[in-house]
Every structure is written in structure tokens, then in C-alpha cells.
């Protein structure tokens, strides 16, 4: 149990904020794809200069590379939950592949009361998942899938 506590301490201080940051970044990209470019081009300037600056900023501000790099590591998580009065409910969440051996991190509320968990990969493959551990207090859960060729998320700058 001491090993599990150390693992959750690591996750509480490093992995959970990184996971939340990745999810927030992806959501911002999906919800506000043009807002940065619109804010940059609100002030009137010489159009030739504006076109040149807009082109340079668009290439520097674009999040498409980050999304393309992260997408294969993000999974959909489908659960079948046993609610009160034997009522079964399906739900959807997301998670991030943390290691090539099938460790996936998600939020506890995604898998809470789940009687069945299935993940869907970016490449279309599906797999059942088992709960390895969870912590209700920090809303974090660790799942495991048995699939080959998984692409774990790259945290930090590899350069």
C-alpha cells in the first residue's frame, strides 16, 4: 500500500496537473480555434504588413502540431454504470495513455460505479479496461488495457 500511496503522491503533484493541462489545451483548441488570430488582427494596419504578420503568427500560434502529436495518446472511455435501483447507465469520458504497456490515466468520476469499461483508441481499436487503482479525493483513476502498439503521451519537451 505504501507503493500505491507514493504513486498517488506523484500523480497528485505531476501527472494530474499535466493531464488536466492537456485536456484543457485540447478543449481550448476545439472551442476557440480562431480566437487568437481574430484578436491579433483587430487593429487596422497596412494590409501588406498585416498579411505578413498574420501569416507569421498563424504559423507560430497554430496548435495543430500539438493536437496531432497528442491525439494518438488520447482515448475515449465508455462505461456501463450500475446506478441506484439497478438502473444501468452508459457514460463517456476521456483518458490519456501514459505507457506503452497499457496504463491509462483518467478521472475517477468517469469510472465511478462502472460495471464495465471499454476504451476506444484514436486508430479505431477497442478494448476492455480494468481499474488498477483510484483516488476519489483527487478525482484520479488508473486503468489498464492489453493492447500492442500503444502511443504514450509525451510530457515535456523531448528536445
XYZ file of C-alpha atoms in Angstrom:
159
model
C 0.000 0.000 0.000
C 2.970 2.317 0.626
C 3.956 1.975 -3.039
C 0.408 2.928 -4.085
C 0.486 5.969 -1.807
C 3.779 7.135 -3.380
C 2.301 6.597 -6.838
C -0.702 8.732 -5.995
C 1.502 11.421 -4.473
C 3.395 11.528 -7.774
C 0.137 11.694 -9.696
C -1.339 14.351 -7.442
C 1.590 16.704 -7.985
C 2.789 15.908 -11.508
C 0.598 13.694 -13.641
C -2.821 15.083 -12.704
C -1.883 18.725 -13.484
C -0.239 17.597 -16.735
C -3.322 15.564 -17.671
C -5.649 18.450 -16.851
C -3.418 20.834 -18.837
C -3.513 18.573 -21.892
C -7.291 18.199 -21.740
C -7.778 21.974 -21.262
C -5.438 22.711 -24.185
C -7.292 20.296 -26.457
C -10.666 21.727 -25.410
C -9.462 25.301 -25.995
C -8.205 24.357 -29.428
C -11.533 22.750 -30.300
C -13.716 25.505 -28.825
C -11.671 28.596 -29.744
C -9.732 27.708 -32.921
C -9.791 31.198 -34.420
C -9.925 33.465 -31.367
C -6.177 34.058 -31.201
C -5.968 35.005 -34.851
C -9.049 37.261 -34.541
C -7.561 39.123 -31.561
C -4.281 39.666 -33.391
C -5.964 41.164 -36.457
C -8.441 43.572 -34.752
C -6.242 46.678 -35.059
C -6.057 48.263 -38.538
C -2.579 48.439 -40.086
C -1.110 48.472 -43.550
C -2.601 45.366 -45.192
C 0.673 44.134 -46.623
C 2.250 44.285 -43.174
C -0.874 42.748 -41.609
C -0.880 39.874 -44.107
C 2.789 39.183 -43.461
C 2.370 39.357 -39.670
C -0.826 37.257 -39.747
C 0.928 34.570 -41.763
C 3.926 34.548 -39.406
C 1.735 34.490 -36.287
C -0.539 31.792 -37.667
C 2.426 29.521 -38.214
C 3.783 30.231 -34.708
C 0.434 30.142 -32.852
C -1.028 27.082 -34.560
C -1.827 24.280 -32.152
C -2.364 21.762 -34.921
C 1.044 20.170 -34.359
C 0.338 19.726 -30.630
C -3.091 18.236 -31.317
C -1.682 15.908 -33.982
C 1.045 14.761 -31.608
C -1.307 14.228 -28.634
C -4.319 12.724 -30.444
C -2.984 9.131 -30.692
C -2.467 9.155 -26.906
C -5.975 10.344 -26.007
C -8.681 7.691 -25.634
C -12.442 7.685 -25.278
C -13.685 5.772 -22.252
C -17.139 4.211 -22.356
C -18.618 2.878 -19.139
C -21.691 0.965 -18.149
C -22.633 2.087 -14.653
C -24.827 0.470 -12.040
C -26.855 3.323 -10.620
C -29.379 3.203 -7.805
C -32.338 0.810 -8.140
C -30.413 -1.466 -10.568
C -30.613 1.159 -13.290
C -27.824 0.788 -15.866
C -26.423 3.951 -17.394
C -23.812 4.488 -20.089
C -21.367 7.356 -19.981
C -18.417 8.732 -21.909
C -15.146 10.223 -20.725
C -11.576 10.556 -21.873
C -8.178 9.420 -20.738
C -4.524 9.574 -21.687
C -2.199 6.665 -22.465
C 0.720 7.025 -20.062
C 2.792 3.969 -21.024
C 3.135 1.541 -23.914
C 2.160 -1.354 -21.641
C -1.424 -0.079 -21.403
C -1.593 2.266 -18.407
C -4.262 4.936 -18.917
C -4.979 7.858 -16.593
C -8.472 9.320 -16.338
C -10.684 10.988 -13.768
C -12.312 8.928 -11.027
C -15.766 10.316 -11.786
C -15.506 8.804 -15.292
C -15.281 5.243 -13.930
C -17.175 5.649 -10.642
C -19.739 2.817 -10.230
C -18.666 1.264 -13.552
C -19.506 -2.393 -14.041
C -17.937 -2.441 -17.491
C -15.275 -0.202 -19.076
C -14.265 -0.049 -22.725
C -11.729 2.258 -24.339
C -11.645 3.441 -27.934
C -8.274 4.412 -29.385
C -7.596 7.147 -31.926
C -6.910 4.457 -34.554
C -10.341 2.858 -34.006
C -9.283 -0.131 -31.901
C -11.400 -1.009 -28.860
C -10.513 -2.892 -25.707
C -11.987 -3.658 -22.324
C -10.149 -1.948 -19.480
C -9.671 -2.859 -15.861
C -9.342 -0.481 -12.936
C -5.870 -0.715 -11.404
C -6.294 1.946 -8.736
C -8.192 5.147 -7.992
C -8.364 8.062 -5.604
C -11.730 9.711 -5.109
C -10.208 12.687 -3.267
C -8.063 13.848 -6.196
C -10.529 12.528 -8.835
C -7.951 10.280 -10.473
C -8.098 6.703 -11.748
C -5.611 4.351 -13.375
C -6.811 1.847 -15.951
C -5.036 -0.970 -17.779
C -5.672 -2.322 -21.276
C -3.976 -5.230 -23.002
C -3.158 -3.906 -26.460
C 0.004 -3.653 -28.512
C 1.384 -0.612 -30.322
C 0.069 1.975 -27.869
C 1.445 5.505 -28.147
C 2.023 7.043 -24.704
C 1.693 10.800 -24.318
C 4.939 12.734 -24.444
C 5.188 15.036 -21.433
C 7.534 17.988 -21.643
C 9.850 18.963 -24.453
C 11.871 15.973 -25.710
C 14.490 18.315 -27.245
